[in-house]
């Protein structure tokens, strides 16, 4: 697909243009470049471009989507379904999609879809950053974001107090009009969404002064979020009805919270299992010991059996992260790393020599230590 121009530029309106200004600009330009009226080269492309721009800016839902996410947003929404565990699925809003493009191109859309039917509002996405610990233990927090809410002055009708929307005179309330359209297959008669009422079949003569006819107003919205214990990076949670206001009395959309979890310097986590590396001395490994090991639940005692090899993994039952599905915690798996001592003092060296002799490894012990001793004596 070719790079799409900014629809605001195409229609020559500012980013904060009202629905009315956008509509006016579109009507002017679509008349100017209409293939039936304008036979100059390039007019047809312009006409198509103007229609595409209005397809986005003329639809409050697509426009809001475009304003927030750019061209990709207006076309397809954020359809990347993180495989959330046990939370709502990845069913992002039902706009865009291939069949919609196909329909509107060939004119099926305006006729087949009842624009007056209640429609659910747009879904929103909120990225929430969590520390490693917050993800494990959960937390309750309040988040704030701005969203389109139903205008309380007009209750979403868009009409001024005391008035109501009337049947659209342009399309007779049908919501669509018959137009000739140039397509790669030739000129065809198609049905197009009415550009006066945007397919609603209703016209607002006197607009609500609060929302200027949109029926929605942008508002700051706060919501309490209870982050469940045990969430992981990329999990998402659906909060029903916390998205944007619906259309024609339809319900609010949903809010999808996507968790972004910080990594820990000490621990590594995979689901409910936590992994931790613990250094021990070779004496502890050889003789055995009881040590204190760090866990996300505080320090825990761990018995190191005599004769432990480096790389051995011990399991601390229930000291991992909570299981998001099911109950209880995972484990902490502690892998020990035996540290070879450096910079031995004389006493330690002698002790090791004695150890080597006791082990019957004279060739290694004598050769190495005798040489060292001689160096000191000479
Ligand atoms: Zn209003
Ligand atoms: Zn109409």
Coordinates of C-alpha atoms and ligand atoms in Angstrom, one line a residue:
X1 CA 0.0 0.0 0.0
X2 CA 1.3 3.4 -0.9
X3 CA 2.3 5.8 1.9
X4 CA -0.9 7.5 3.0
X5 CA -0.9 11.3 3.4
X6 CA -2.0 12.9 6.6
X7 CA -5.8 13.1 6.2
X8 CA -5.8 16.5 7.9
X9 CA -3.4 17.8 5.2
X10 CA -5.5 16.2 2.5
X11 CA -8.6 18.0 3.6
X12 CA -6.6 21.2 4.5
X13 CA -8.0 21.4 8.0
X14 CA -6.2 21.8 11.4
X15 CA -5.9 19.0 13.9
X16 CA -8.5 20.5 16.1
X17 CA -11.0 21.2 13.4
X18 CA -14.6 20.5 14.4
X19 CA -16.7 17.8 12.7
X20 CA -18.5 20.5 10.8
X21 CA -15.3 22.1 9.4
X22 CA -14.1 18.7 8.3
X23 CA -17.4 18.0 6.7
X24 CA -17.4 21.3 4.9
X25 CA -13.8 20.9 3.7
X26 CA -14.7 17.4 2.4
X27 CA -17.8 18.6 0.5
X28 CA -15.9 21.4 -1.1
X29 CA -13.0 19.2 -2.2
X30 CA -15.0 16.2 -3.3
X31 CA -17.1 18.5 -5.5
X32 CA -13.9 20.1 -6.9
X33 CA -12.3 16.9 -7.8
X34 CA -15.4 14.8 -8.6
X35 CA -14.6 12.8 -11.8
X36 CA -17.9 13.8 -13.3
X37 CA -17.1 17.5 -12.9
X38 CA -13.4 17.7 -13.1
X39 CA -11.6 16.1 -16.1
X40 CA -8.1 17.4 -15.4
X41 CA -5.4 14.8 -15.0
X42 CA -4.9 13.8 -11.4
X43 CA -8.3 14.9 -10.3
X44 CA -9.5 11.4 -10.0
X45 CA -6.6 10.5 -7.7
X46 CA -7.3 13.6 -5.7
X47 CA -10.9 12.7 -5.4
X48 CA -10.0 9.2 -4.1
X49 CA -7.5 10.7 -1.6
X50 CA -10.1 13.2 -0.3
X51 CA -12.6 10.3 0.1
X52 CA -10.0 8.2 2.0
X53 CA -9.2 11.2 4.3
X54 CA -12.8 11.7 5.0
X55 CA -13.3 8.1 5.6
X56 CA -11.1 8.5 8.6
X57 CA -11.8 12.0 9.8
X58 CA -15.6 11.8 9.2
X59 CA -16.0 8.8 11.5
X60 CA -15.6 9.8 15.1
X61 CA -14.3 6.4 16.0
X62 CA -11.7 6.2 13.2
X63 CA -10.7 9.8 13.8
X64 CA -10.1 9.2 17.5
X65 CA -8.1 6.1 16.5
X66 CA -6.1 8.1 14.0
X67 CA -5.4 10.9 16.4
X68 CA -4.1 8.5 19.0
X69 CA -2.3 5.9 16.9
X70 CA -1.8 7.4 13.5
X71 CA -2.6 5.7 10.2
X72 CA -2.1 2.2 11.6
X73 CA -4.6 2.9 14.3
X74 CA -7.3 4.1 12.0
X75 CA -6.8 1.1 9.8
X76 CA -6.6 -1.8 12.1
X77 CA -6.5 -1.0 15.8
X78 CA -3.8 -2.4 18.0
X79 CA -4.6 -6.0 17.2
X80 CA -1.5 -7.6 18.8
X81 CA -3.0 -10.0 21.2
X82 CA -0.5 -10.8 24.0
X83 CA -1.3 -14.3 25.1
X84 CA -2.5 -13.1 28.5
X85 CA -2.9 -15.8 31.1
X86 CA -6.4 -16.1 32.3
X87 CA -7.3 -12.5 31.6
X88 CA -9.7 -11.4 28.8
X89 CA -8.6 -12.5 25.4
X90 CA -7.1 -10.4 22.7
X91 CA -10.4 -9.4 21.1
X92 CA -9.7 -5.8 20.3
X93 CA -12.3 -3.5 18.8
X94 CA -14.3 -4.5 15.8
X95 CA -13.4 -1.8 13.3
X96 CA -11.2 -1.8 10.2
X97 CA -10.4 -5.2 8.8
X98 CA -10.3 -6.3 5.2
X99 CA -14.1 -6.9 4.7
X100 CA -14.8 -3.3 5.8
X101 CA -12.4 -1.9 3.3
X102 CA -13.9 -4.1 0.7
X103 CA -17.4 -3.2 1.5
X104 CA -16.9 0.5 1.5
X105 CA -15.0 0.4 -1.7
X106 CA -17.7 -1.4 -3.5
X107 CA -20.4 0.3 -1.6
X108 CA -21.8 -2.4 0.5
X109 CA -21.0 -1.0 3.8
X110 CA -23.4 2.0 4.1
X111 CA -26.4 -0.1 3.1
X112 CA -25.7 -3.3 5.0
X113 CA -24.8 -1.8 8.3
X114 CA -27.3 0.0 10.4
X115 CA -25.6 3.1 11.6
X116 CA -28.3 3.8 14.1
X117 CA -27.8 0.6 15.9
X118 CA -26.1 0.9 19.3
X119 CA -22.4 0.3 19.0
X120 CA -19.9 -0.3 21.7
X121 CA -17.2 2.3 22.3
X122 CA -13.6 2.0 21.4
X123 CA -11.3 -0.2 23.5
X124 CA -8.3 1.5 25.0
X125 CA -4.9 0.1 25.9
X126 CA -2.9 1.2 28.9
X127 CA 0.7 0.1 29.6
X128 CA 1.4 -0.3 33.3
X129 CA 5.0 -0.6 34.5
X130 CA 5.6 -2.9 37.5
X131 CA 8.7 -3.7 39.5
X132 CA 9.8 -7.3 39.7
X133 CA 8.3 -7.5 43.2
X134 CA 5.0 -5.7 42.4
X135 CA 4.4 -8.3 39.7
X136 CA 4.9 -11.1 42.2
X137 CA 2.9 -9.7 45.0
X138 CA 0.3 -7.6 43.1
X139 CA -0.8 -4.2 44.2
X140 CA -3.8 -1.9 44.1
X141 CA -3.3 1.4 42.3
X142 CA -5.2 4.2 40.7
X143 CA -4.5 5.1 37.0
X144 CA -5.6 8.1 35.1
X145 CA -6.1 8.6 31.4
X146 CA -8.3 10.6 29.1
X147 CA -11.1 9.0 27.2
X148 CA -14.2 10.0 25.3
X149 CA -17.2 10.0 27.6
X150 CA -20.9 10.4 26.8
X151 CA -21.7 14.1 26.9
X152 CA -23.8 14.7 30.0
X153 CA -25.4 17.8 28.7
X154 CA -27.1 16.1 25.7
X155 CA -26.9 12.5 26.9
X156 CA -24.9 11.7 23.8
X157 CA -27.5 12.9 21.3
X158 CA -25.3 15.8 20.2
X159 CA -28.4 18.1 20.0
X160 CA -28.8 21.3 22.0
X161 CA -30.8 21.1 25.2
X162 CA -34.5 21.1 24.4
X163 CA -34.0 19.9 20.8
X164 CA -33.6 16.5 19.2
X165 CA -31.9 15.3 16.1
X166 CA -34.3 15.3 13.0
X167 CA -34.4 13.0 10.0
X168 CA -31.6 13.8 7.7
X169 CA -32.9 15.7 4.6
X170 CA -29.9 14.8 2.4
X171 CA -30.5 11.1 2.5
X172 CA -34.1 11.0 3.8
X173 CA -33.0 9.2 6.9
X174 CA -31.5 6.2 5.1
X175 CA -28.0 7.0 6.1
X176 CA -26.6 6.4 2.6
X177 CA -26.8 7.9 -0.8
X178 CA -26.3 6.5 -4.4
X179 CA -23.2 7.8 -6.1
X180 CA -21.2 7.1 -9.2
X181 CA -17.8 6.0 -8.3
X182 CA -14.7 5.4 -10.3
X183 CA -13.1 2.0 -9.5
X184 CA -10.3 0.1 -11.1
X185 CA -13.1 -2.0 -12.7
X186 CA -14.8 1.1 -14.2
X187 CA -17.5 3.5 -13.2
X188 CA -20.1 1.9 -11.0
X189 CA -23.1 3.0 -9.0
X190 CA -22.4 2.5 -5.4
X191 CA -24.0 3.4 -2.1
X192 CA -22.0 5.7 0.0
X193 CA -22.5 6.8 3.6
X194 CA -24.4 10.0 3.7
X195 CA -21.9 12.8 4.2
X196 CA -24.3 15.0 6.1
X197 CA -25.4 12.6 8.8
X198 CA -22.4 10.1 8.5
X199 CA -24.9 7.3 8.1
X200 CA -26.9 8.0 11.2
X201 CA -29.9 9.2 9.1
X202 CA -30.3 12.0 11.6
X203 CA -29.3 15.6 11.4
X204 CA -28.6 17.8 14.3
X205 CA -29.9 21.3 13.5
X206 CA -28.9 22.9 16.8
X207 CA -25.8 21.4 18.3
X208 CA -25.1 20.8 21.9
X209 CA -22.9 23.6 23.1
X210 CA -20.8 21.3 25.3
X211 CA -19.8 18.6 22.8
X212 CA -20.5 20.6 19.6
X213 CA -22.7 17.8 18.3
X214 CA -20.3 14.9 18.8
X215 CA -22.2 13.4 21.7
X216 CA -18.9 12.7 23.4
X217 CA -16.5 14.8 25.3
X218 CA -12.9 14.0 26.2
X219 CA -12.4 13.7 29.9
X220 CA -9.9 12.6 32.4
X221 CA -10.9 9.3 33.9
X222 CA -9.5 7.5 37.0
X223 CA -9.9 3.9 37.8
X224 CA -8.7 1.6 40.6
X225 CA -6.7 -1.3 39.3
X226 CA -6.1 -4.4 41.4
X227 CA -3.0 -6.0 39.9
X228 CA -3.3 -9.7 40.6
X229 CA -0.3 -11.3 42.3
X230 CA 1.8 -13.3 39.9
X231 CA 1.4 -11.3 36.7
X232 CA 4.1 -11.5 34.1
X233 CA 5.6 -9.3 31.5
X234 CA 3.2 -8.9 28.6
X235 CA 0.1 -10.2 30.4
X236 CA -3.0 -8.1 29.9
X237 CA -6.0 -7.6 31.9
X238 CA -9.4 -6.4 30.7
X239 CA -11.4 -3.8 32.6
X240 CA -14.9 -3.9 31.1
X241 CA -16.5 -0.6 30.4
X242 CA -13.4 1.5 31.1
X243 CA -12.8 2.2 27.4
X244 CA -14.5 5.0 25.5
X245 CA -18.2 5.9 25.3
X246 CA -20.4 3.9 22.9
X247 CA -22.4 5.2 20.0
X248 CA -26.2 5.5 19.8
X249 CA -26.5 4.4 23.4
X250 CA -24.2 1.4 23.0
X251 CA -22.0 0.4 25.9
X252 CA -18.6 1.7 26.7
X253 CA -15.6 -0.1 25.3
X254 CA -13.0 -1.9 27.5
X255 CA -9.7 -1.0 28.8
X256 CA -6.8 -3.4 28.3
X257 CA -4.0 -3.0 30.8
X258 CA -0.7 -4.4 29.5
X259 CA 1.9 -5.2 32.2
X260 CA 5.5 -4.3 31.6
X261 CA 7.5 -5.9 34.3
X262 CA 11.1 -4.8 35.3
X263 CA 13.8 -7.4 35.6
X264 CA 15.5 -8.1 38.8
X265 CA 19.3 -7.9 39.3
X266 CA 19.3 -11.0 41.5
X267 CA 16.4 -13.2 40.5
X268 CA 15.3 -14.6 37.3
X269 CA 11.7 -15.6 36.9
X270 CA 9.9 -18.0 34.6
X271 CA 6.2 -18.2 35.4
X272 CA 5.9 -19.2 39.1
X273 CA 9.5 -20.5 39.3
X274 CA 12.2 -18.2 40.5
X275 CA 15.9 -18.9 39.9
X276 CA 18.7 -17.7 42.1
X277 CA 22.5 -18.2 42.1
X278 CA 24.3 -18.6 45.4
X279 CA 28.1 -18.5 45.9
X280 CA 29.5 -20.9 48.5
X281 CA 33.1 -21.6 49.5
X282 CA 34.7 -24.9 48.6
X283 CA 35.0 -25.7 52.4
X284 CA 31.2 -25.3 52.8
X285 CA 30.7 -27.5 49.7
X286 CA 33.1 -30.2 51.0
X287 CA 32.1 -30.2 54.7
X288 CA 28.5 -29.2 54.3
X289 CA 26.9 -26.2 56.0
X290 CA 23.6 -24.4 56.7
X291 CA 23.4 -21.1 54.8
X292 CA 20.9 -18.2 54.4
X293 CA 19.6 -17.8 50.9
X294 CA 17.7 -14.8 49.6
X295 CA 14.2 -15.3 48.3
X296 CA 11.5 -12.8 47.4
X297 CA 9.8 -13.8 50.6
X298 CA 12.8 -13.0 52.8
X299 CA 15.9 -15.0 53.7
X300 CA 15.5 -18.8 54.1
X301 CA 17.8 -21.4 55.6
X302 CA 19.3 -24.0 53.2
X303 CA 21.2 -27.1 54.2
X304 CA 24.3 -27.7 51.9
X305 CA 25.2 -31.4 52.2
X306 CA 28.8 -32.4 52.5
X307 CA 30.3 -33.1 49.1
X308 CA 28.1 -30.7 47.1
X309 CA 29.4 -30.1 43.6
X310 CA 29.3 -26.7 41.9
X311 CA 26.2 -26.2 39.7
X312 CA 24.0 -28.3 42.0
X313 CA 20.5 -27.0 42.2
X314 CA 18.4 -27.0 45.4
X315 CA 14.7 -26.4 45.6
X316 CA 13.1 -24.1 48.1
X317 CA 9.5 -25.2 48.1
X318 CA 6.9 -22.5 47.8
X319 CA 9.4 -19.7 47.7
X320 CA 8.7 -18.7 44.1
X321 CA 6.0 -16.5 42.6
X322 CA 2.3 -17.1 43.1
X323 CA 0.7 -19.3 40.4
X324 CA -1.6 -17.0 38.4
X325 CA -3.8 -20.0 37.6
X326 CA -4.4 -22.3 40.4
X327 CA -3.2 -21.8 44.0
X328 CA 0.0 -21.7 45.9
X329 CA 3.5 -20.6 44.9
X330 CA 6.1 -22.0 42.6
X331 CA 9.6 -22.8 44.0
X332 CA 12.9 -21.0 44.2
X333 CA 15.6 -23.0 42.6
X334 CA 19.0 -22.2 44.1
X335 CA 22.1 -23.1 42.0
X336 CA 25.3 -23.1 44.0
X337 CA 28.5 -21.9 42.6
X338 CA 31.7 -22.9 44.4
X339 CA 34.2 -20.1 44.6
X340 CA 37.9 -21.0 44.5
X341 CA 39.8 -18.8 47.0
X342 CA 42.3 -16.3 45.8
X343 CA 45.3 -14.7 47.7
X344 CA 45.8 -17.4 50.3
X345 CA 47.7 -16.5 53.4
X346 CA 50.5 -18.7 54.8
X347 CA 48.3 -20.5 57.3
X348 CA 45.7 -21.3 54.6
X349 CA 48.3 -22.5 52.2
X350 CA 49.8 -24.9 54.8
X351 CA 46.4 -26.2 55.6
X352 CA 45.8 -26.9 51.9
X353 CA 49.1 -28.5 51.6
X354 CA 48.2 -30.7 54.5
X355 CA 44.9 -31.4 52.8
X356 CA 46.7 -32.4 49.6
X357 CA 49.1 -34.6 51.5
X358 CA 46.2 -36.2 53.3
X359 CA 44.6 -36.8 50.0
X360 CA 47.8 -38.6 48.8
X361 CA 48.4 -36.3 46.0
X362 CA 52.1 -35.7 46.7
X363 CA 53.3 -34.9 43.3
X364 CA 51.0 -32.0 42.9
X365 CA 51.3 -30.8 46.5
X366 CA 55.1 -31.0 46.8
X367 CA 55.9 -29.6 43.4
X368 CA 53.7 -26.5 43.7
X369 CA 54.1 -25.7 47.4
X370 CA 57.8 -26.6 47.7
X371 CA 58.6 -24.3 44.9
X372 CA 56.7 -21.5 46.6
X373 CA 58.4 -22.1 49.9
X374 CA 61.8 -22.1 48.3
X375 CA 61.1 -18.7 46.8
X376 CA 60.3 -17.3 50.2
X377 CA 63.4 -18.8 51.8
X378 CA 66.0 -17.9 49.2
Ligands
LIG1 ZN1 -23.4 17.2 24.1
LIG2 ZN1 -28.0 11.7 5.8

